[in-house]
């Protein structure tokens, strides 16, 4: 089976991990700070806070944004569950903004319209999570303008978008988002096994994120309500978590970061080959947004079902049977039973639902060979040419 995605680990990655295993620090050591600083520098951000996964990163980013009970968080329905669940962890209510039918990202026009209504009804969101779906940023410039006008915090869920660029600058630079979150799960752009990171330019947010990552503890006398008892002293000043990453993981992340440009170049090359070699088939291919340079975490096509004698599901199943590890990203979050229990249902976000009825993620990862890609394209071509109705 040719998988839809997989990690790429080389000897340098293994050596980096082994070096930490032989060192004094398995966690809370120097590799973490180095990883944070290197990621921040690469993305032109002021501060990086690394945590155990991107779900935890989203959770503490929402808390640092002040999200709590009685507040609203809005995000795209075309995302992984975590982009919505982070609002629920804070006791906030979650709502969604439908997607753009071409980029499959949260639609900034739909956001503007929904904000207008929400303002009149007195239920504006405190946080909007803009998901950089498949590695391509949303229309962040428009979203930033809306944030200015309506006063919400912008968190970019850039789990797919390590190394992507927007408007000539790296995703994470903080020009448009207050905080940017990355994931280092093995299928993502670079991996630490499990891992996540928040980038921000605001020192008070970075400090709060660090505290929330580690039990709500501080060792800074400036943040204590009484003089220190001695060198051992710390205070818990709020409720935090153990969301720390290990030095073992951070060392792997640093080593992977050395290889990021190569990963991105190969992903771009494979995506460009798909764009050319699939152009004549009854498929809608990804549309690049002006301004955005995708990291190509996913290569998604929409099967034009009305031009075929077989269903979306049959296309998927036949590709799997032919050894092509296709996937579907994503089941609209608002249709999950948990969110239906909160009042959502079919028809609420028609663009995301129509997309779900047609989307298939094709294999794409840096170690994929041209021959493997040709096999994917060949199988897909055979299937669609046979099933073509028009
Ligand atoms: C993978 C992913 C997450 C969660 O990442 P973890 O590191 O696995 O917690 C969140 N949002 C999106 C869009 C993702 O793809």
PDB file of C-alpha atoms in Angstrom, residues 36-301:
ATOM      1  CA  UNK A  36      11.805  26.790  20.242  1.00  0.00           C
ATOM      2  CA  UNK A  37      14.358  29.460  19.333  1.00  0.00           C
ATOM      3  CA  UNK A  38      15.189  27.864  15.984  1.00  0.00           C
ATOM      4  CA  UNK A  39      11.532  27.507  15.004  1.00  0.00           C
ATOM      5  CA  UNK A  40      10.808  31.094  16.054  1.00  0.00           C
ATOM      6  CA  UNK A  41      13.792  32.419  14.074  1.00  0.00           C
ATOM      7  CA  UNK A  42      12.902  30.403  10.994  1.00  0.00           C
ATOM      8  CA  UNK A  43       9.312  31.702  11.103  1.00  0.00           C
ATOM      9  CA  UNK A  44      10.331  35.273  12.004  1.00  0.00           C
ATOM     10  CA  UNK A  45       8.367  35.071  15.267  1.00  0.00           C
ATOM     11  CA  UNK A  46       9.313  36.542  18.625  1.00  0.00           C
ATOM     12  CA  UNK A  47       8.672  33.512  20.843  1.00  0.00           C
ATOM     13  CA  UNK A  48       8.127  29.771  20.533  1.00  0.00           C
ATOM     14  CA  UNK A  49       6.576  27.516  23.166  1.00  0.00           C
ATOM     15  CA  UNK A  50       6.874  23.786  22.433  1.00  0.00           C
ATOM     16  CA  UNK A  51       4.384  21.326  23.903  1.00  0.00           C
ATOM     17  CA  UNK A  52       3.463  17.640  23.757  1.00  0.00           C
ATOM     18  CA  UNK A  53       1.137  17.924  20.739  1.00  0.00           C
ATOM     19  CA  UNK A  54      -0.774  20.515  18.704  1.00  0.00           C
ATOM     20  CA  UNK A  55      -4.035  19.738  20.491  1.00  0.00           C
ATOM     21  CA  UNK A  56      -2.418  20.871  23.763  1.00  0.00           C
ATOM     22  CA  UNK A  57      -0.964  23.866  21.920  1.00  0.00           C
ATOM     23  CA  UNK A  58      -4.445  24.884  20.734  1.00  0.00           C
ATOM     24  CA  UNK A  59      -5.839  24.408  24.237  1.00  0.00           C
ATOM     25  CA  UNK A  60      -3.320  26.683  25.955  1.00  0.00           C
ATOM     26  CA  UNK A  61      -3.438  29.187  23.074  1.00  0.00           C
ATOM     27  CA  UNK A  62      -7.197  29.504  23.666  1.00  0.00           C
ATOM     28  CA  UNK A  63      -6.655  29.923  27.415  1.00  0.00           C
ATOM     29  CA  UNK A  64      -3.957  32.530  26.814  1.00  0.00           C
ATOM     30  CA  UNK A  65      -6.443  34.331  24.537  1.00  0.00           C
ATOM     31  CA  UNK A  66      -8.749  34.545  27.546  1.00  0.00           C
ATOM     32  CA  UNK A  67     -11.327  32.109  26.183  1.00  0.00           C
ATOM     33  CA  UNK A  68     -13.704  30.787  28.820  1.00  0.00           C
ATOM     34  CA  UNK A  69     -17.262  29.986  29.733  1.00  0.00           C
ATOM     35  CA  UNK A  70     -19.836  32.129  27.945  1.00  0.00           C
ATOM     36  CA  UNK A  71     -17.430  32.887  25.074  1.00  0.00           C
ATOM     37  CA  UNK A  72     -17.606  31.715  21.473  1.00  0.00           C
ATOM     38  CA  UNK A  73     -14.881  30.150  19.369  1.00  0.00           C
ATOM     39  CA  UNK A  74     -15.375  29.946  15.616  1.00  0.00           C
ATOM     40  CA  UNK A  75     -13.477  27.736  13.208  1.00  0.00           C
ATOM     41  CA  UNK A  76     -13.742  25.893   9.917  1.00  0.00           C
ATOM     42  CA  UNK A  77     -15.842  22.724   9.720  1.00  0.00           C
ATOM     43  CA  UNK A  78     -13.207  21.319   7.307  1.00  0.00           C
ATOM     44  CA  UNK A  79     -10.560  20.502   9.887  1.00  0.00           C
ATOM     45  CA  UNK A  80      -9.423  17.926  12.374  1.00  0.00           C
ATOM     46  CA  UNK A  81     -11.523  17.709  15.555  1.00  0.00           C
ATOM     47  CA  UNK A  82      -8.853  19.426  17.674  1.00  0.00           C
ATOM     48  CA  UNK A  83      -9.426  22.876  16.089  1.00  0.00           C
ATOM     49  CA  UNK A  84     -12.931  22.876  17.579  1.00  0.00           C
ATOM     50  CA  UNK A  85     -12.416  20.782  20.711  1.00  0.00           C
ATOM     51  CA  UNK A  86      -9.910  23.286  22.113  1.00  0.00           C
ATOM     52  CA  UNK A  87     -12.799  25.726  22.569  1.00  0.00           C
ATOM     53  CA  UNK A  88     -14.820  23.139  24.459  1.00  0.00           C
ATOM     54  CA  UNK A  89     -11.855  22.393  26.776  1.00  0.00           C
ATOM     55  CA  UNK A  90     -12.101  26.049  27.885  1.00  0.00           C
ATOM     56  CA  UNK A  91     -15.841  25.817  28.471  1.00  0.00           C
ATOM     57  CA  UNK A  92     -16.557  28.023  25.458  1.00  0.00           C
ATOM     58  CA  UNK A  93     -19.202  27.333  22.823  1.00  0.00           C
ATOM     59  CA  UNK A  94     -18.077  26.436  19.323  1.00  0.00           C
ATOM     60  CA  UNK A  95     -19.512  27.577  16.012  1.00  0.00           C
ATOM     61  CA  UNK A  96     -18.298  27.190  12.445  1.00  0.00           C
ATOM     62  CA  UNK A  97     -17.819  29.312   9.333  1.00  0.00           C
ATOM     63  CA  UNK A  98     -18.377  27.602   5.986  1.00  0.00           C
ATOM     64  CA  UNK A  99     -15.510  27.035   3.556  1.00  0.00           C
ATOM     65  CA  UNK A 100     -14.550  28.667   0.290  1.00  0.00           C
ATOM     66  CA  UNK A 101     -15.592  26.259  -2.499  1.00  0.00           C
ATOM     67  CA  UNK A 102     -12.242  26.652  -4.287  1.00  0.00           C
ATOM     68  CA  UNK A 103      -9.557  26.757  -1.556  1.00  0.00           C
ATOM     69  CA  UNK A 104     -11.560  24.626   0.940  1.00  0.00           C
ATOM     70  CA  UNK A 105     -10.357  27.010   3.640  1.00  0.00           C
ATOM     71  CA  UNK A 106     -12.527  29.031   6.008  1.00  0.00           C
ATOM     72  CA  UNK A 107     -14.205  31.609   3.760  1.00  0.00           C
ATOM     73  CA  UNK A 108     -13.365  35.166   4.812  1.00  0.00           C
ATOM     74  CA  UNK A 109     -16.534  36.475   3.097  1.00  0.00           C
ATOM     75  CA  UNK A 110     -18.701  34.038   5.029  1.00  0.00           C
ATOM     76  CA  UNK A 111     -16.837  35.113   8.177  1.00  0.00           C
ATOM     77  CA  UNK A 112     -17.577  38.794   7.491  1.00  0.00           C
ATOM     78  CA  UNK A 113     -21.276  38.068   6.977  1.00  0.00           C
ATOM     79  CA  UNK A 114     -21.507  35.935  10.103  1.00  0.00           C
ATOM     80  CA  UNK A 115     -19.716  38.570  12.209  1.00  0.00           C
ATOM     81  CA  UNK A 116     -22.159  41.199  11.022  1.00  0.00           C
ATOM     82  CA  UNK A 117     -25.079  39.082  12.229  1.00  0.00           C
ATOM     83  CA  UNK A 118     -23.329  38.099  15.455  1.00  0.00           C
ATOM     84  CA  UNK A 119     -22.651  41.728  16.300  1.00  0.00           C
ATOM     85  CA  UNK A 120     -26.339  42.551  16.032  1.00  0.00           C
ATOM     86  CA  UNK A 121     -27.200  39.510  18.182  1.00  0.00           C
ATOM     87  CA  UNK A 122     -24.491  40.285  20.740  1.00  0.00           C
ATOM     88  CA  UNK A 123     -22.641  37.005  20.334  1.00  0.00           C
ATOM     89  CA  UNK A 124     -19.358  37.892  18.687  1.00  0.00           C
ATOM     90  CA  UNK A 125     -16.561  35.303  18.986  1.00  0.00           C
ATOM     91  CA  UNK A 126     -13.612  35.842  21.289  1.00  0.00           C
ATOM     92  CA  UNK A 127     -11.381  33.558  19.211  1.00  0.00           C
ATOM     93  CA  UNK A 128     -11.348  32.583  15.535  1.00  0.00           C
ATOM     94  CA  UNK A 129      -9.198  29.598  14.596  1.00  0.00           C
ATOM     95  CA  UNK A 130      -8.119  29.973  10.979  1.00  0.00           C
ATOM     96  CA  UNK A 131      -6.997  26.544   9.781  1.00  0.00           C
ATOM     97  CA  UNK A 132      -4.388  26.519   7.022  1.00  0.00           C
ATOM     98  CA  UNK A 133      -6.011  23.550   5.322  1.00  0.00           C
ATOM     99  CA  UNK A 134      -3.629  21.238   3.447  1.00  0.00           C
ATOM    100  CA  UNK A 135      -0.786  23.686   4.149  1.00  0.00           C
ATOM    101  CA  UNK A 136      -2.227  26.809   2.534  1.00  0.00           C
ATOM    102  CA  UNK A 137      -3.111  29.821   4.685  1.00  0.00           C
ATOM    103  CA  UNK A 138      -6.594  31.290   4.683  1.00  0.00           C
ATOM    104  CA  UNK A 139      -7.126  34.843   3.470  1.00  0.00           C
ATOM    105  CA  UNK A 140      -5.284  36.037   6.575  1.00  0.00           C
ATOM    106  CA  UNK A 141      -5.169  39.666   5.536  1.00  0.00           C
ATOM    107  CA  UNK A 142      -8.976  39.827   5.404  1.00  0.00           C
ATOM    108  CA  UNK A 143      -9.276  37.888   8.655  1.00  0.00           C
ATOM    109  CA  UNK A 144      -6.861  40.293  10.398  1.00  0.00           C
ATOM    110  CA  UNK A 145      -8.926  43.268   9.225  1.00  0.00           C
ATOM    111  CA  UNK A 146     -12.064  41.651  10.605  1.00  0.00           C
ATOM    112  CA  UNK A 147     -10.262  40.930  13.906  1.00  0.00           C
ATOM    113  CA  UNK A 148      -9.370  44.597  14.179  1.00  0.00           C
ATOM    114  CA  UNK A 149     -12.949  45.620  13.577  1.00  0.00           C
ATOM    115  CA  UNK A 150     -14.705  43.027  15.759  1.00  0.00           C
ATOM    116  CA  UNK A 151     -12.047  42.494  18.438  1.00  0.00           C
ATOM    117  CA  UNK A 152     -11.421  38.760  18.321  1.00  0.00           C
ATOM    118  CA  UNK A 153      -8.122  36.917  18.768  1.00  0.00           C
ATOM    119  CA  UNK A 154      -6.791  35.128  15.673  1.00  0.00           C
ATOM    120  CA  UNK A 155      -5.169  31.740  16.214  1.00  0.00           C
ATOM    121  CA  UNK A 156      -3.829  30.160  13.042  1.00  0.00           C
ATOM    122  CA  UNK A 157      -3.999  26.377  13.201  1.00  0.00           C
ATOM    123  CA  UNK A 158      -1.022  25.820  10.925  1.00  0.00           C
ATOM    124  CA  UNK A 159      -0.692  22.132  11.817  1.00  0.00           C
ATOM    125  CA  UNK A 160      -0.432  21.468   8.060  1.00  0.00           C
ATOM    126  CA  UNK A 161       1.680  24.490   7.249  1.00  0.00           C
ATOM    127  CA  UNK A 162       5.182  24.282   8.767  1.00  0.00           C
ATOM    128  CA  UNK A 163       7.385  26.054   6.222  1.00  0.00           C
ATOM    129  CA  UNK A 164       4.495  27.604   4.285  1.00  0.00           C
ATOM    130  CA  UNK A 165       4.508  31.295   3.395  1.00  0.00           C
ATOM    131  CA  UNK A 166       1.864  33.965   3.133  1.00  0.00           C
ATOM    132  CA  UNK A 167       2.201  37.426   1.579  1.00  0.00           C
ATOM    133  CA  UNK A 168       5.946  36.962   1.247  1.00  0.00           C
ATOM    134  CA  UNK A 169       6.590  35.982   4.862  1.00  0.00           C
ATOM    135  CA  UNK A 170       6.693  32.692   6.785  1.00  0.00           C
ATOM    136  CA  UNK A 171       3.496  31.363   8.340  1.00  0.00           C
ATOM    137  CA  UNK A 172       3.935  31.998  12.058  1.00  0.00           C
ATOM    138  CA  UNK A 173       5.525  35.453  11.692  1.00  0.00           C
ATOM    139  CA  UNK A 174       2.611  36.944  13.582  1.00  0.00           C
ATOM    140  CA  UNK A 175       1.730  39.657  11.126  1.00  0.00           C
ATOM    141  CA  UNK A 176      -1.842  38.354  10.851  1.00  0.00           C
ATOM    142  CA  UNK A 177      -2.318  35.837  13.676  1.00  0.00           C
ATOM    143  CA  UNK A 178      -1.879  36.524  17.396  1.00  0.00           C
ATOM    144  CA  UNK A 179      -0.711  32.949  17.841  1.00  0.00           C
ATOM    145  CA  UNK A 180       0.200  30.228  15.352  1.00  0.00           C
ATOM    146  CA  UNK A 181       0.096  26.522  16.154  1.00  0.00           C
ATOM    147  CA  UNK A 182       2.118  23.766  14.465  1.00  0.00           C
ATOM    148  CA  UNK A 183       1.814  19.983  14.782  1.00  0.00           C
ATOM    149  CA  UNK A 184       4.723  17.562  14.584  1.00  0.00           C
ATOM    150  CA  UNK A 185       2.693  14.365  14.308  1.00  0.00           C
ATOM    151  CA  UNK A 186       4.455  11.882  11.968  1.00  0.00           C
ATOM    152  CA  UNK A 187       2.181  12.552   8.984  1.00  0.00           C
ATOM    153  CA  UNK A 188       2.755  16.319   9.170  1.00  0.00           C
ATOM    154  CA  UNK A 189       5.578  18.300   7.525  1.00  0.00           C
ATOM    155  CA  UNK A 190       8.277  17.614  10.161  1.00  0.00           C
ATOM    156  CA  UNK A 191       7.923  15.277  13.123  1.00  0.00           C
ATOM    157  CA  UNK A 192       8.882  14.876  16.760  1.00  0.00           C
ATOM    158  CA  UNK A 193       6.768  11.707  17.148  1.00  0.00           C
ATOM    159  CA  UNK A 194       4.168  13.700  19.041  1.00  0.00           C
ATOM    160  CA  UNK A 195       4.646  17.416  19.431  1.00  0.00           C
ATOM    161  CA  UNK A 196       3.300  20.895  18.921  1.00  0.00           C
ATOM    162  CA  UNK A 197       4.396  24.509  19.106  1.00  0.00           C
ATOM    163  CA  UNK A 198       2.831  27.920  19.602  1.00  0.00           C
ATOM    164  CA  UNK A 199       4.480  30.971  18.046  1.00  0.00           C
ATOM    165  CA  UNK A 200       3.664  34.520  19.074  1.00  0.00           C
ATOM    166  CA  UNK A 201       5.216  37.981  19.043  1.00  0.00           C
ATOM    167  CA  UNK A 202       3.588  39.013  22.297  1.00  0.00           C
ATOM    168  CA  UNK A 203       5.781  38.410  25.375  1.00  0.00           C
ATOM    169  CA  UNK A 204       2.833  38.300  27.792  1.00  0.00           C
ATOM    170  CA  UNK A 205       1.221  35.528  25.741  1.00  0.00           C
ATOM    171  CA  UNK A 206       4.484  33.557  25.573  1.00  0.00           C
ATOM    172  CA  UNK A 207       4.892  33.800  29.325  1.00  0.00           C
ATOM    173  CA  UNK A 208       1.322  32.666  29.945  1.00  0.00           C
ATOM    174  CA  UNK A 209       1.723  29.759  27.502  1.00  0.00           C
ATOM    175  CA  UNK A 210       4.889  28.606  29.312  1.00  0.00           C
ATOM    176  CA  UNK A 211       3.097  28.723  32.653  1.00  0.00           C
ATOM    177  CA  UNK A 212       0.044  26.845  31.376  1.00  0.00           C
ATOM    178  CA  UNK A 213       2.326  24.184  29.856  1.00  0.00           C
ATOM    179  CA  UNK A 214       3.738  23.412  33.292  1.00  0.00           C
ATOM    180  CA  UNK A 215       0.997  23.278  35.960  1.00  0.00           C
ATOM    181  CA  UNK A 216       0.417  27.038  36.153  1.00  0.00           C
ATOM    182  CA  UNK A 217       3.689  27.323  38.105  1.00  0.00           C
ATOM    183  CA  UNK A 218       6.039  30.277  38.271  1.00  0.00           C
ATOM    184  CA  UNK A 219       9.517  30.706  39.729  1.00  0.00           C
ATOM    185  CA  UNK A 220       9.546  34.416  38.922  1.00  0.00           C
ATOM    186  CA  UNK A 221       9.293  36.476  42.155  1.00  0.00           C
ATOM    187  CA  UNK A 222       7.623  39.248  40.159  1.00  0.00           C
ATOM    188  CA  UNK A 223       4.590  36.999  39.689  1.00  0.00           C
ATOM    189  CA  UNK A 224       4.327  35.792  43.305  1.00  0.00           C
ATOM    190  CA  UNK A 225       1.990  37.224  45.930  1.00  0.00           C
ATOM    191  CA  UNK A 226       4.554  36.966  48.748  1.00  0.00           C
ATOM    192  CA  UNK A 227       8.352  37.047  49.050  1.00  0.00           C
ATOM    193  CA  UNK A 228      10.141  33.869  47.994  1.00  0.00           C
ATOM    194  CA  UNK A 229      10.731  31.310  50.770  1.00  0.00           C
ATOM    195  CA  UNK A 230      14.101  30.377  49.264  1.00  0.00           C
ATOM    196  CA  UNK A 231      15.777  28.991  46.169  1.00  0.00           C
ATOM    197  CA  UNK A 232      13.403  25.982  46.042  1.00  0.00           C
ATOM    198  CA  UNK A 233      10.304  28.129  45.990  1.00  0.00           C
ATOM    199  CA  UNK A 234       7.646  28.230  43.294  1.00  0.00           C
ATOM    200  CA  UNK A 235       4.014  29.253  43.263  1.00  0.00           C
ATOM    201  CA  UNK A 236       1.058  27.903  41.369  1.00  0.00           C
ATOM    202  CA  UNK A 237      -0.764  31.033  40.287  1.00  0.00           C
ATOM    203  CA  UNK A 238      -3.375  29.426  38.033  1.00  0.00           C
ATOM    204  CA  UNK A 239      -4.554  26.002  36.908  1.00  0.00           C
ATOM    205  CA  UNK A 240      -2.149  24.612  34.310  1.00  0.00           C
ATOM    206  CA  UNK A 241      -1.219  21.225  32.868  1.00  0.00           C
ATOM    207  CA  UNK A 242       1.722  18.999  32.136  1.00  0.00           C
ATOM    208  CA  UNK A 243       1.836  19.630  28.398  1.00  0.00           C
ATOM    209  CA  UNK A 244       5.643  19.555  28.165  1.00  0.00           C
ATOM    210  CA  UNK A 245       7.566  18.082  25.257  1.00  0.00           C
ATOM    211  CA  UNK A 246      10.741  16.045  25.947  1.00  0.00           C
ATOM    212  CA  UNK A 247      14.300  16.867  24.937  1.00  0.00           C
ATOM    213  CA  UNK A 248      14.313  13.601  23.009  1.00  0.00           C
ATOM    214  CA  UNK A 249      11.477  14.917  20.849  1.00  0.00           C
ATOM    215  CA  UNK A 250      12.923  18.421  20.591  1.00  0.00           C
ATOM    216  CA  UNK A 251      16.237  17.003  19.342  1.00  0.00           C
ATOM    217  CA  UNK A 252      14.378  15.087  16.657  1.00  0.00           C
ATOM    218  CA  UNK A 253      12.516  18.282  15.771  1.00  0.00           C
ATOM    219  CA  UNK A 254      15.772  20.224  15.424  1.00  0.00           C
ATOM    220  CA  UNK A 255      17.231  17.569  13.184  1.00  0.00           C
ATOM    221  CA  UNK A 256      14.054  17.442  11.094  1.00  0.00           C
ATOM    222  CA  UNK A 257      14.139  21.209  10.788  1.00  0.00           C
ATOM    223  CA  UNK A 258      17.515  20.918   9.041  1.00  0.00           C
ATOM    224  CA  UNK A 259      15.735  18.871   6.406  1.00  0.00           C
ATOM    225  CA  UNK A 260      12.633  21.067   6.103  1.00  0.00           C
ATOM    226  CA  UNK A 261      13.623  22.827   2.880  1.00  0.00           C
ATOM    227  CA  UNK A 262      14.232  19.486   1.179  1.00  0.00           C
ATOM    228  CA  UNK A 263      10.881  18.156   2.403  1.00  0.00           C
ATOM    229  CA  UNK A 264       9.065  21.237   1.139  1.00  0.00           C
ATOM    230  CA  UNK A 265      10.794  21.166  -2.247  1.00  0.00           C
ATOM    231  CA  UNK A 266       9.873  17.520  -2.813  1.00  0.00           C
ATOM    232  CA  UNK A 267       6.268  18.076  -1.691  1.00  0.00           C
ATOM    233  CA  UNK A 268       6.002  21.030  -4.075  1.00  0.00           C
ATOM    234  CA  UNK A 269       7.456  18.996  -6.916  1.00  0.00           C
ATOM    235  CA  UNK A 270       5.042  16.101  -6.359  1.00  0.00           C
ATOM    236  CA  UNK A 271       2.083  18.489  -6.109  1.00  0.00           C
ATOM    237  CA  UNK A 272       3.088  20.168  -9.374  1.00  0.00           C
ATOM    238  CA  UNK A 273       3.289  16.760 -11.075  1.00  0.00           C
ATOM    239  CA  UNK A 274      -0.205  15.882  -9.845  1.00  0.00           C
ATOM    240  CA  UNK A 275      -1.511  19.247 -11.079  1.00  0.00           C
ATOM    241  CA  UNK A 276      -0.177  18.569 -14.581  1.00  0.00           C
ATOM    242  CA  UNK A 277      -0.818  14.861 -14.888  1.00  0.00           C
ATOM    243  CA  UNK A 278      -4.378  14.886 -13.494  1.00  0.00           C
ATOM    244  CA  UNK A 279      -5.565  17.998 -15.353  1.00  0.00           C
ATOM    245  CA  UNK A 280      -7.625  16.156 -18.005  1.00  0.00           C
ATOM    246  CA  UNK A 281      -9.566  13.939 -15.566  1.00  0.00           C
ATOM    247  CA  UNK A 282     -13.052  14.627 -14.119  1.00  0.00           C
ATOM    248  CA  UNK A 283     -11.509  16.033 -10.938  1.00  0.00           C
ATOM    249  CA  UNK A 284     -11.376  19.458  -9.311  1.00  0.00           C
ATOM    250  CA  UNK A 285      -7.761  20.047  -8.344  1.00  0.00           C
ATOM    251  CA  UNK A 286      -6.446  22.301  -5.543  1.00  0.00           C
ATOM    252  CA  UNK A 287      -6.614  26.033  -6.248  1.00  0.00           C
ATOM    253  CA  UNK A 288      -3.748  28.200  -5.081  1.00  0.00           C
ATOM    254  CA  UNK A 289      -4.754  31.376  -3.310  1.00  0.00           C
ATOM    255  CA  UNK A 290      -2.822  34.412  -4.436  1.00  0.00           C
ATOM    256  CA  UNK A 291      -0.433  35.373  -1.613  1.00  0.00           C
ATOM    257  CA  UNK A 292      -0.168  31.823  -0.275  1.00  0.00           C
ATOM    258  CA  UNK A 293       2.670  29.377  -0.797  1.00  0.00           C
ATOM    259  CA  UNK A 294       1.457  26.019   0.504  1.00  0.00           C
ATOM    260  CA  UNK A 295       3.547  23.496   2.442  1.00  0.00           C
ATOM    261  CA  UNK A 296       1.502  20.790   0.648  1.00  0.00           C
ATOM    262  CA  UNK A 297       0.747  18.625   3.659  1.00  0.00           C
ATOM    263  CA  UNK A 298      -2.173  17.179   1.692  1.00  0.00           C
ATOM    264  CA  UNK A 299      -2.965  16.826  -1.977  1.00  0.00           C
ATOM    265  CA  UNK A 300      -6.760  16.690  -2.156  1.00  0.00           C
ATOM    266  CA  UNK A 301      -8.841  16.232  -5.305  1.00  0.00           C
TER     267      UNK A 301
END
